[in-house]
Amino acid sequence: MADMTAQDHAHQGAWADPVDVCVMTYDERFLRRKVVQTVGGLSVLVDFAHTTSLDHGDALRTTDGTFVEIQAADEALMKVTGDLVRLAWHIGNRHTPCQIEADHLLIQTNKVMRDMLGKLGAQVEDVTMPFTPEGGAYGHGRTHGHDHGASHGGDHGH
């Protein structure tokens, strides 16, 4: 049995004074119905109407009106350097979530992407840190990686 239930969330800056913190990876922050654990040991039943992507700094709004802050967890990533504009285009063309920094890109660890980026002249370094990639093209949501192979219809115009 969960200690609390959250049926809604609030974006960063739209809430204050959390009762606890929940540290989650990028993949864990994409949820609809799941029990999550806080740093302080509370369990929260997340019961959203729709699958939702939570960002670092957002908060779960519990049914009793309290907030549980969401923090991005450290995870295995690849730090990519080189011709960032060209590399970002190829990463985006693969619909791969990407965190864009001034002097590097961060993506989740993936052997196929590592090989592709190496062939494009990128330097790839393994790092462990929070992952907070760019949202969707319209400022919300997230991108979804997928295979451009035969099962997907191959070349589909992008």
CSV table of N, CA and C in Angstrom, one decimal:
chain,number,residue,atom,x,y,z
A,1,MET,N,0.8,-1.2,0.0
A,1,MET,CA,0.0,0.0,0.0
A,1,MET,C,0.9,1.2,0.0
A,2,ALA,N,0.6,2.2,-0.8
A,2,ALA,CA,1.4,3.4,-0.9
A,2,ALA,C,1.0,4.4,0.2
A,3,ASP,N,2.0,5.2,0.6
A,3,ASP,CA,1.8,6.2,1.6
A,3,ASP,C,1.0,7.4,1.1
A,4,MET,N,1.2,7.7,-0.2
A,4,MET,CA,0.5,8.8,-0.9
A,4,MET,C,0.1,8.4,-2.3
A,5,THR,N,-0.8,9.2,-2.8
A,5,THR,CA,-1.2,9.1,-4.2
A,5,THR,C,-1.0,10.4,-4.9
A,6,ALA,N,-0.5,10.4,-6.2
A,6,ALA,CA,-0.4,11.6,-7.0
A,6,ALA,C,-1.1,11.3,-8.3
A,7,GLN,N,-2.1,12.2,-8.6
A,7,GLN,CA,-2.8,12.1,-9.8
A,7,GLN,C,-2.5,13.2,-10.8
A,8,ASP,N,-1.6,14.1,-10.3
A,8,ASP,CA,-1.2,15.3,-11.1
A,8,ASP,C,0.2,15.6,-10.8
A,9,HIS,N,0.8,16.5,-11.6
A,9,HIS,CA,2.1,17.0,-11.4
A,9,HIS,C,2.1,18.5,-11.6
A,10,ALA,N,3.2,19.2,-11.2
A,10,ALA,CA,3.4,20.6,-11.4
A,10,ALA,C,4.8,20.8,-12.0
A,11,HIS,N,4.8,21.7,-12.9
A,11,HIS,CA,6.1,22.0,-13.6
A,11,HIS,C,7.0,22.8,-12.7
A,12,GLN,N,8.3,22.8,-12.9
A,12,GLN,CA,9.3,23.5,-12.1
A,12,GLN,C,8.9,25.0,-12.0
A,13,GLY,N,8.9,25.5,-10.8
A,13,GLY,CA,8.6,26.9,-10.6
A,13,GLY,C,7.1,27.1,-10.2
A,14,ALA,N,6.3,26.1,-10.3
A,14,ALA,CA,4.9,26.2,-10.1
A,14,ALA,C,4.5,25.5,-8.8
A,15,TRP,N,5.4,25.2,-7.9
A,15,TRP,CA,5.2,24.6,-6.6
A,15,TRP,C,6.3,25.0,-5.7
A,16,ALA,N,6.1,24.7,-4.4
A,16,ALA,CA,7.0,25.0,-3.3
A,16,ALA,C,7.0,24.0,-2.2
A,17,ASP,N,8.0,24.0,-1.4
A,17,ASP,CA,8.1,23.2,-0.2
A,17,ASP,C,7.8,21.8,-0.3
A,18,PRO,N,8.6,21.0,-1.0
A,18,PRO,CA,8.3,19.6,-1.1
A,18,PRO,C,8.4,18.8,0.2
A,19,VAL,N,7.6,17.8,0.4
A,19,VAL,CA,7.7,16.9,1.6
A,19,VAL,C,8.8,15.9,1.4
A,20,ASP,N,9.2,15.6,0.2
A,20,ASP,CA,10.3,14.7,0.0
A,20,ASP,C,10.8,14.8,-1.5
A,21,VAL,N,11.7,14.0,-1.9
A,21,VAL,CA,12.3,14.0,-3.2
A,21,VAL,C,12.3,12.6,-3.8
A,22,CYS,N,12.1,12.5,-5.0
A,22,CYS,CA,12.1,11.2,-5.8
A,22,CYS,C,13.2,11.4,-6.9
A,23,VAL,N,14.2,10.5,-6.8
A,23,VAL,CA,15.3,10.6,-7.8
A,23,VAL,C,15.1,9.5,-8.8
A,24,MET,N,14.9,9.9,-10.1
A,24,MET,CA,14.6,9.0,-11.2
A,24,MET,C,15.4,9.2,-12.4
A,25,THR,N,15.7,8.1,-13.2
A,25,THR,CA,16.4,8.2,-14.4
A,25,THR,C,15.4,8.8,-15.5
A,26,TYR,N,16.0,9.1,-16.6
A,26,TYR,CA,15.1,9.7,-17.7
A,26,TYR,C,14.0,8.7,-18.1
A,27,ASP,N,14.3,7.4,-18.2
A,27,ASP,CA,13.3,6.4,-18.6
A,27,ASP,C,12.2,6.3,-17.5
A,28,GLU,N,12.7,6.4,-16.2
A,28,GLU,CA,11.7,6.2,-15.1
A,28,GLU,C,10.8,7.5,-15.0
A,29,ARG,N,11.2,8.6,-15.5
A,29,ARG,CA,10.4,9.8,-15.4
A,29,ARG,C,9.3,9.9,-16.5
A,30,PHE,N,9.1,8.8,-17.2
A,30,PHE,CA,8.1,8.7,-18.2
A,30,PHE,C,7.1,7.6,-17.7
A,31,LEU,N,6.0,8.1,-17.1
A,31,LEU,CA,5.1,7.1,-16.4
A,31,LEU,C,3.7,7.5,-16.5
A,32,ARG,N,2.8,6.5,-16.1
A,32,ARG,CA,1.4,6.8,-16.0
A,32,ARG,C,0.9,6.2,-14.7
A,33,ARG,N,1.2,4.9,-14.4
A,33,ARG,CA,0.7,4.3,-13.2
A,33,ARG,C,1.8,3.5,-12.7
A,34,LYS,N,2.3,3.9,-11.5
A,34,LYS,CA,3.5,3.1,-10.9
A,34,LYS,C,3.7,3.6,-9.5
A,35,VAL,N,4.2,2.7,-8.6
A,35,VAL,CA,4.6,3.1,-7.3
A,35,VAL,C,6.0,3.5,-7.3
A,36,VAL,N,6.4,4.7,-6.8
A,36,VAL,CA,7.7,5.2,-6.8
A,36,VAL,C,8.1,5.4,-5.3
A,37,GLN,N,9.4,5.3,-5.1
A,37,GLN,CA,9.9,5.5,-3.7
A,37,GLN,C,10.7,6.8,-3.6
A,38,THR,N,10.5,7.5,-2.5
A,38,THR,CA,11.2,8.8,-2.3
A,38,THR,C,12.5,8.5,-1.5
A,39,VAL,N,13.3,9.5,-1.5
A,39,VAL,CA,14.6,9.4,-0.8
A,39,VAL,C,14.4,9.1,0.7
A,40,GLY,N,13.3,9.7,1.2
A,40,GLY,CA,13.0,9.5,2.6
A,40,GLY,C,12.2,8.3,3.0
A,41,GLY,N,12.0,7.4,2.0
A,41,GLY,CA,11.4,6.1,2.2
A,41,GLY,C,9.9,6.0,2.0
A,42,LEU,N,9.2,7.1,1.6
A,42,LEU,CA,7.8,7.1,1.3
A,42,LEU,C,7.5,6.4,0.0
A,43,SER,N,6.4,5.8,-0.1
A,43,SER,CA,6.0,5.2,-1.4
A,43,SER,C,4.8,6.1,-1.9
A,44,VAL,N,4.9,6.4,-3.2
A,44,VAL,CA,3.9,7.3,-3.8
A,44,VAL,C,3.3,6.5,-5.0
A,45,LEU,N,2.0,6.3,-5.0
A,45,LEU,CA,1.3,5.7,-6.2
A,45,LEU,C,1.1,6.9,-7.2
A,46,VAL,N,1.7,6.8,-8.3
A,46,VAL,CA,1.5,7.8,-9.4
A,46,VAL,C,0.4,7.2,-10.2
A,47,ASP,N,-0.7,7.9,-10.4
A,47,ASP,CA,-1.9,7.4,-11.1
A,47,ASP,C,-2.4,8.6,-12.0
A,48,PHE,N,-1.6,8.8,-13.1
A,48,PHE,CA,-2.0,9.9,-14.0
A,48,PHE,C,-3.0,9.4,-15.0
A,49,ALA,N,-3.8,10.3,-15.5
A,49,ALA,CA,-4.8,10.0,-16.6
A,49,ALA,C,-4.1,9.5,-17.9
A,50,HIS,N,-2.9,10.1,-18.2
A,50,HIS,CA,-2.2,9.9,-19.4
A,50,HIS,C,-0.7,9.7,-19.1
A,51,THR,N,0.0,9.0,-19.9
A,51,THR,CA,1.4,8.8,-19.7
A,51,THR,C,2.1,10.2,-19.8
A,52,THR,N,2.9,10.5,-18.9
A,52,THR,CA,3.5,11.8,-18.7
A,52,THR,C,5.0,11.8,-18.6
A,53,SER,N,5.7,12.7,-19.2
A,53,SER,CA,7.1,12.9,-19.1
A,53,SER,C,7.4,14.0,-18.0
A,54,LEU,N,8.0,13.5,-16.9
A,54,LEU,CA,8.4,14.5,-15.9
A,54,LEU,C,9.8,15.0,-16.1
A,55,ASP,N,10.0,16.2,-15.9
A,55,ASP,CA,11.4,16.8,-16.0
A,55,ASP,C,12.0,17.0,-14.7
A,56,HIS,N,13.3,17.1,-14.6
A,56,HIS,CA,14.1,17.5,-13.4
A,56,HIS,C,13.5,18.8,-12.9
A,57,GLY,N,13.1,18.9,-11.7
A,57,GLY,CA,12.5,20.1,-11.1
A,57,GLY,C,11.0,20.1,-11.1
A,58,ASP,N,10.4,19.2,-11.8
A,58,ASP,CA,8.9,19.1,-11.6
A,58,ASP,C,8.6,18.5,-10.3
A,59,ALA,N,7.3,18.4,-10.0
A,59,ALA,CA,6.9,17.7,-8.7
A,59,ALA,C,5.6,16.9,-8.9
A,60,LEU,N,5.5,15.8,-8.2
A,60,LEU,CA,4.2,15.1,-8.1
A,60,LEU,C,3.4,15.9,-7.1
A,61,ARG,N,2.1,16.1,-7.5
A,61,ARG,CA,1.1,16.8,-6.6
A,61,ARG,C,0.3,15.7,-6.0
A,62,THR,N,0.4,15.5,-4.7
A,62,THR,CA,-0.3,14.4,-4.1
A,62,THR,C,-1.8,14.8,-3.8
A,63,THR,N,-2.6,13.8,-3.6
A,63,THR,CA,-4.0,14.1,-3.3
A,63,THR,C,-4.3,14.9,-2.0
A,64,ASP,N,-3.3,14.9,-1.1
A,64,ASP,CA,-3.4,15.7,0.1
A,64,ASP,C,-2.8,17.1,-0.1
A,65,GLY,N,-2.4,17.5,-1.3
A,65,GLY,CA,-2.0,18.8,-1.6
A,65,GLY,C,-0.5,19.1,-1.4
A,66,THR,N,0.3,18.0,-1.0
A,66,THR,CA,1.7,18.2,-0.9
A,66,THR,C,2.4,17.9,-2.2
A,67,PHE,N,3.7,18.2,-2.2
A,67,PHE,CA,4.5,18.0,-3.4
A,67,PHE,C,5.7,17.1,-3.1
A,68,VAL,N,6.0,16.3,-4.1
A,68,VAL,CA,7.2,15.5,-4.0
A,68,VAL,C,8.1,15.9,-5.2
A,69,GLU,N,9.2,16.4,-5.0
A,69,GLU,CA,10.1,17.0,-6.0
A,69,GLU,C,10.7,15.8,-6.8
A,70,ILE,N,10.8,16.0,-8.1
A,70,ILE,CA,11.5,15.1,-9.0
A,70,ILE,C,12.9,15.6,-9.4
A,71,GLN,N,13.9,14.7,-9.1
A,71,GLN,CA,15.2,15.0,-9.5
A,71,GLN,C,15.8,14.0,-10.5
A,72,ALA,N,16.6,14.4,-11.4
A,72,ALA,CA,17.2,13.5,-12.4
A,72,ALA,C,18.3,12.7,-11.7
A,73,ALA,N,18.2,11.4,-11.9
A,73,ALA,CA,19.3,10.5,-11.3
A,73,ALA,C,20.5,10.5,-12.2
A,74,ASP,N,21.6,10.2,-11.6
A,74,ASP,CA,22.8,9.8,-12.4
A,74,ASP,C,22.6,8.6,-13.2
A,75,GLU,N,23.0,8.6,-14.4
A,75,GLU,CA,22.9,7.4,-15.3
A,75,GLU,C,24.0,7.3,-16.2
A,76,ALA,N,24.2,6.2,-16.8
A,76,ALA,CA,25.3,6.0,-17.8
A,76,ALA,C,25.0,6.7,-19.1
A,77,LEU,N,25.9,7.6,-19.5
A,77,LEU,CA,25.7,8.4,-20.7
A,77,LEU,C,26.9,8.4,-21.5
A,78,MET,N,26.8,8.9,-22.8
A,78,MET,CA,27.9,9.1,-23.6
A,78,MET,C,28.0,10.6,-23.9
A,79,LYS,N,29.2,11.2,-23.6
A,79,LYS,CA,29.5,12.6,-23.9
A,79,LYS,C,30.1,12.6,-25.3
A,80,VAL,N,29.5,13.4,-26.1
A,80,VAL,CA,29.9,13.4,-27.5
A,80,VAL,C,30.4,14.8,-27.9
A,81,THR,N,31.6,14.8,-28.4
A,81,THR,CA,32.3,16.1,-28.9
A,81,THR,C,32.7,15.9,-30.3
A,82,GLY,N,32.9,17.0,-31.0
A,82,GLY,CA,33.3,17.0,-32.4
A,82,GLY,C,32.5,18.1,-33.1
A,83,ASP,N,32.1,17.9,-34.3
A,83,ASP,CA,31.3,18.8,-35.1
A,83,ASP,C,29.9,18.7,-34.6
A,84,LEU,N,29.6,19.5,-33.6
A,84,LEU,CA,28.3,19.3,-32.8
A,84,LEU,C,27.1,19.5,-33.7
A,85,VAL,N,27.1,20.4,-34.6
A,85,VAL,CA,25.9,20.6,-35.5
A,85,VAL,C,25.6,19.4,-36.3
A,86,ARG,N,26.7,18.9,-37.0
A,86,ARG,CA,26.5,17.7,-37.8
A,86,ARG,C,26.1,16.5,-36.9
A,87,LEU,N,26.8,16.3,-35.8
A,87,LEU,CA,26.5,15.2,-34.9
A,87,LEU,C,25.1,15.2,-34.4
A,88,ALA,N,24.6,16.4,-34.0
A,88,ALA,CA,23.3,16.6,-33.5
A,88,ALA,C,22.3,16.3,-34.5
A,89,TRP,N,22.5,16.6,-35.8
A,89,TRP,CA,21.6,16.3,-36.9
A,89,TRP,C,21.5,14.8,-37.0
A,90,HIS,N,22.6,14.1,-37.0
A,90,HIS,CA,22.5,12.6,-37.1
A,90,HIS,C,21.9,12.0,-35.9
A,91,ILE,N,22.1,12.5,-34.7
A,91,ILE,CA,21.5,12.0,-33.5
A,91,ILE,C,19.9,12.2,-33.6
A,92,GLY,N,19.6,13.4,-34.0
A,92,GLY,CA,18.1,13.7,-34.1
A,92,GLY,C,17.5,12.9,-35.2
A,93,ASN,N,18.2,12.6,-36.3
A,93,ASN,CA,17.7,11.8,-37.4
A,93,ASN,C,17.3,10.4,-36.9
A,94,ARG,N,18.0,10.0,-35.8
A,94,ARG,CA,17.7,8.6,-35.2
A,94,ARG,C,16.7,8.8,-34.1
A,95,HIS,N,16.1,9.9,-33.9
A,95,HIS,CA,15.1,10.2,-32.9
A,95,HIS,C,15.6,9.8,-31.5
A,96,THR,N,16.8,10.1,-31.2
A,96,THR,CA,17.5,9.7,-30.0
A,96,THR,C,17.4,10.9,-29.0
A,97,PRO,N,16.9,10.8,-27.8
A,97,PRO,CA,16.9,11.9,-26.9
A,97,PRO,C,18.4,12.4,-26.7
A,98,CYS,N,18.5,13.7,-26.7
A,98,CYS,CA,19.8,14.3,-26.6
A,98,CYS,C,19.8,15.6,-25.8
A,99,GLN,N,20.8,15.7,-24.9
A,99,GLN,CA,21.0,16.9,-24.0
A,99,GLN,C,22.0,17.7,-24.7
A,100,ILE,N,21.7,18.9,-25.0
A,100,ILE,CA,22.6,19.8,-25.8
A,100,ILE,C,23.3,20.8,-24.9
A,101,GLU,N,24.6,20.8,-24.8
A,101,GLU,CA,25.4,21.7,-24.0
A,101,GLU,C,26.2,22.5,-25.0
A,102,ALA,N,26.9,23.6,-24.5
A,102,ALA,CA,27.6,24.5,-25.4
A,102,ALA,C,28.8,23.8,-26.1
A,103,ASP,N,29.4,22.8,-25.4
A,103,ASP,CA,30.6,22.2,-26.0
A,103,ASP,C,30.5,20.7,-26.1
A,104,HIS,N,29.3,20.1,-25.9
A,104,HIS,CA,29.2,18.7,-26.0
A,104,HIS,C,27.7,18.3,-26.1
A,105,LEU,N,27.4,17.1,-26.5
A,105,LEU,CA,26.1,16.5,-26.5
A,105,LEU,C,26.1,15.3,-25.5
A,106,LEU,N,25.0,15.0,-24.9
A,106,LEU,CA,24.9,13.8,-24.0
A,106,LEU,C,23.7,13.0,-24.6
A,107,ILE,N,24.0,11.7,-24.7
A,107,ILE,CA,23.0,10.7,-25.1
A,107,ILE,C,23.1,9.5,-24.2
A,108,GLN,N,22.0,8.7,-24.1
A,108,GLN,CA,22.1,7.4,-23.4
A,108,GLN,C,23.1,6.5,-24.0
A,109,THR,N,23.8,5.7,-23.2
A,109,THR,CA,24.7,4.7,-23.7
A,109,THR,C,24.0,3.7,-24.6
A,110,ASN,N,24.6,3.6,-25.8
A,110,ASN,CA,24.1,2.7,-26.9
A,110,ASN,C,25.2,2.4,-27.8
A,111,LYS,N,25.4,1.1,-28.0
A,111,LYS,CA,26.5,0.6,-28.9
A,111,LYS,C,26.4,1.0,-30.3
A,112,VAL,N,25.2,0.9,-30.8
A,112,VAL,CA,24.9,1.3,-32.2
A,112,VAL,C,25.2,2.8,-32.5
A,113,MET,N,24.7,3.6,-31.5
A,113,MET,CA,25.0,5.0,-31.6
A,113,MET,C,26.5,5.3,-31.5
A,114,ARG,N,27.1,4.6,-30.6
A,114,ARG,CA,28.6,4.8,-30.4
A,114,ARG,C,29.3,4.6,-31.7
A,115,ASP,N,29.0,3.4,-32.3
A,115,ASP,CA,29.6,3.1,-33.6
A,115,ASP,C,29.4,4.1,-34.7
A,116,MET,N,28.1,4.5,-34.8
A,116,MET,CA,27.7,5.5,-35.8
A,116,MET,C,28.5,6.8,-35.6
A,117,LEU,N,28.5,7.3,-34.4
A,117,LEU,CA,29.2,8.6,-34.0
A,117,LEU,C,30.7,8.5,-34.3
A,118,GLY,N,31.3,7.3,-34.0
A,118,GLY,CA,32.7,7.2,-34.2
A,118,GLY,C,33.0,7.3,-35.7
A,119,LYS,N,32.1,6.7,-36.6
A,119,LYS,CA,32.3,6.7,-38.0
A,119,LYS,C,32.2,8.2,-38.5
A,120,LEU,N,31.4,9.0,-37.8
A,120,LEU,CA,31.2,10.4,-38.2
A,120,LEU,C,32.3,11.3,-37.6
A,121,GLY,N,33.3,10.7,-37.0
A,121,GLY,CA,34.5,11.5,-36.4
A,121,GLY,C,34.3,12.1,-35.0
A,122,ALA,N,33.2,11.6,-34.3
A,122,ALA,CA,33.0,12.1,-33.0
A,122,ALA,C,33.9,11.5,-32.0
A,123,GLN,N,34.2,12.2,-30.9
A,123,GLN,CA,34.9,11.6,-29.8
A,123,GLN,C,33.8,11.3,-28.8
A,124,VAL,N,33.8,10.1,-28.3
A,124,VAL,CA,32.7,9.6,-27.3
A,124,VAL,C,33.4,9.2,-26.0
A,125,GLU,N,32.9,9.7,-25.0
A,125,GLU,CA,33.4,9.4,-23.6
A,125,GLU,C,32.3,9.0,-22.7
A,126,ASP,N,32.5,7.9,-22.0
A,126,ASP,CA,31.5,7.4,-21.1
A,126,ASP,C,31.5,8.3,-19.8
A,127,VAL,N,30.3,8.7,-19.4
A,127,VAL,CA,30.2,9.6,-18.2
A,127,VAL,C,29.0,9.1,-17.4
A,128,THR,N,28.9,9.4,-16.2
A,128,THR,CA,27.7,9.2,-15.3
A,128,THR,C,27.3,10.5,-14.7
A,129,MET,N,26.1,10.9,-15.1
A,129,MET,CA,25.5,12.1,-14.6
A,129,MET,C,24.0,12.2,-14.9
A,130,PRO,N,23.3,13.2,-14.4
A,130,PRO,CA,21.9,13.3,-14.7
A,130,PRO,C,21.6,13.6,-16.1
A,131,PHE,N,20.5,13.0,-16.7
A,131,PHE,CA,20.2,13.2,-18.1
A,131,PHE,C,18.9,14.0,-18.2
A,132,THR,N,19.0,15.2,-18.8
A,132,THR,CA,17.9,16.0,-19.0
A,132,THR,C,17.8,16.5,-20.4
A,133,PRO,N,17.4,15.6,-21.4
A,133,PRO,CA,17.5,16.0,-22.8
A,133,PRO,C,16.4,17.0,-23.2
A,134,GLU,N,16.6,17.5,-24.4
A,134,GLU,CA,15.6,18.5,-24.9
A,134,GLU,C,14.3,17.8,-25.0
A,135,GLY,N,13.2,18.6,-24.9
A,135,GLY,CA,11.8,18.1,-25.1
A,135,GLY,C,11.5,18.0,-26.6
A,136,GLY,N,10.2,17.8,-26.8
A,136,GLY,CA,9.8,17.6,-28.2
A,136,GLY,C,9.9,19.0,-29.0
A,137,ALA,N,9.6,18.9,-30.3
A,137,ALA,CA,9.8,20.0,-31.2
A,137,ALA,C,8.9,21.2,-30.8
A,138,TYR,N,7.8,20.9,-30.1
A,138,TYR,CA,6.9,22.0,-29.7
A,138,TYR,C,7.0,22.4,-28.3
A,139,GLY,N,8.2,22.1,-27.7
A,139,GLY,CA,8.5,22.5,-26.3
A,139,GLY,C,8.0,21.7,-25.2
A,140,HIS,N,7.4,20.5,-25.5
A,140,HIS,CA,7.0,19.6,-24.4
A,140,HIS,C,7.1,18.2,-24.9
A,141,GLY,N,6.9,17.3,-24.0
A,141,GLY,CA,7.0,15.9,-24.4
A,141,GLY,C,8.4,15.4,-24.6
A,142,ARG,N,8.5,14.3,-25.2
A,142,ARG,CA,9.8,13.7,-25.5
A,142,ARG,C,9.9,13.1,-26.8
A,143,THR,N,11.1,12.9,-27.3
A,143,THR,CA,11.3,12.2,-28.5
A,143,THR,C,11.3,10.7,-28.2
A,144,HIS,N,11.1,9.8,-29.1
A,144,HIS,CA,11.1,8.4,-28.9
A,144,HIS,C,12.0,7.8,-29.9
A,145,GLY,N,13.0,7.1,-29.5
A,145,GLY,CA,14.0,6.4,-30.4
A,145,GLY,C,13.3,5.3,-31.1
A,146,HIS,N,13.7,5.0,-32.3
A,146,HIS,CA,13.1,3.9,-33.0
A,146,HIS,C,14.1,3.5,-34.1
A,147,ASP,N,13.9,2.3,-34.6
A,147,ASP,CA,14.8,1.6,-35.6
A,147,ASP,C,14.3,2.1,-37.0
A,148,HIS,N,15.3,2.4,-37.8
A,148,HIS,CA,14.9,2.8,-39.2
A,148,HIS,C,15.0,1.6,-40.1
A,149,GLY,N,15.0,0.4,-39.6
A,149,GLY,CA,15.1,-0.8,-40.4
A,149,GLY,C,13.9,-1.2,-41.1
A,150,ALA,N,13.9,-2.4,-41.7
A,150,ALA,CA,12.9,-2.9,-42.6
A,150,ALA,C,11.5,-3.1,-41.9
A,151,SER,N,11.5,-3.4,-40.6
A,151,SER,CA,10.3,-3.6,-39.9
A,151,SER,C,9.5,-2.3,-39.7
A,152,HIS,N,10.2,-1.2,-39.9
A,152,HIS,CA,9.6,0.1,-39.7
A,152,HIS,C,9.3,0.8,-41.1
A,153,GLY,N,9.6,0.1,-42.1
A,153,GLY,CA,9.4,0.6,-43.5
A,153,GLY,C,10.6,1.2,-44.1
A,154,GLY,N,11.8,1.1,-43.4
A,154,GLY,CA,13.0,1.6,-44.0
A,154,GLY,C,13.0,3.2,-44.1
A,155,ASP,N,13.3,3.7,-45.3
A,155,ASP,CA,13.4,5.1,-45.5
A,155,ASP,C,12.0,5.7,-45.5
A,156,HIS,N,11.7,6.6,-44.5
A,156,HIS,CA,10.4,7.3,-44.5
A,156,HIS,C,10.5,8.8,-44.5
A,157,GLY,N,11.5,9.3,-45.3
A,157,GLY,CA,11.5,10.7,-45.6
A,157,GLY,C,12.1,11.6,-44.5
A,158,HIS,N,13.0,11.1,-43.6
A,158,HIS,CA,13.7,12.0,-42.7
A,158,HIS,C,15.0,11.5,-42.4
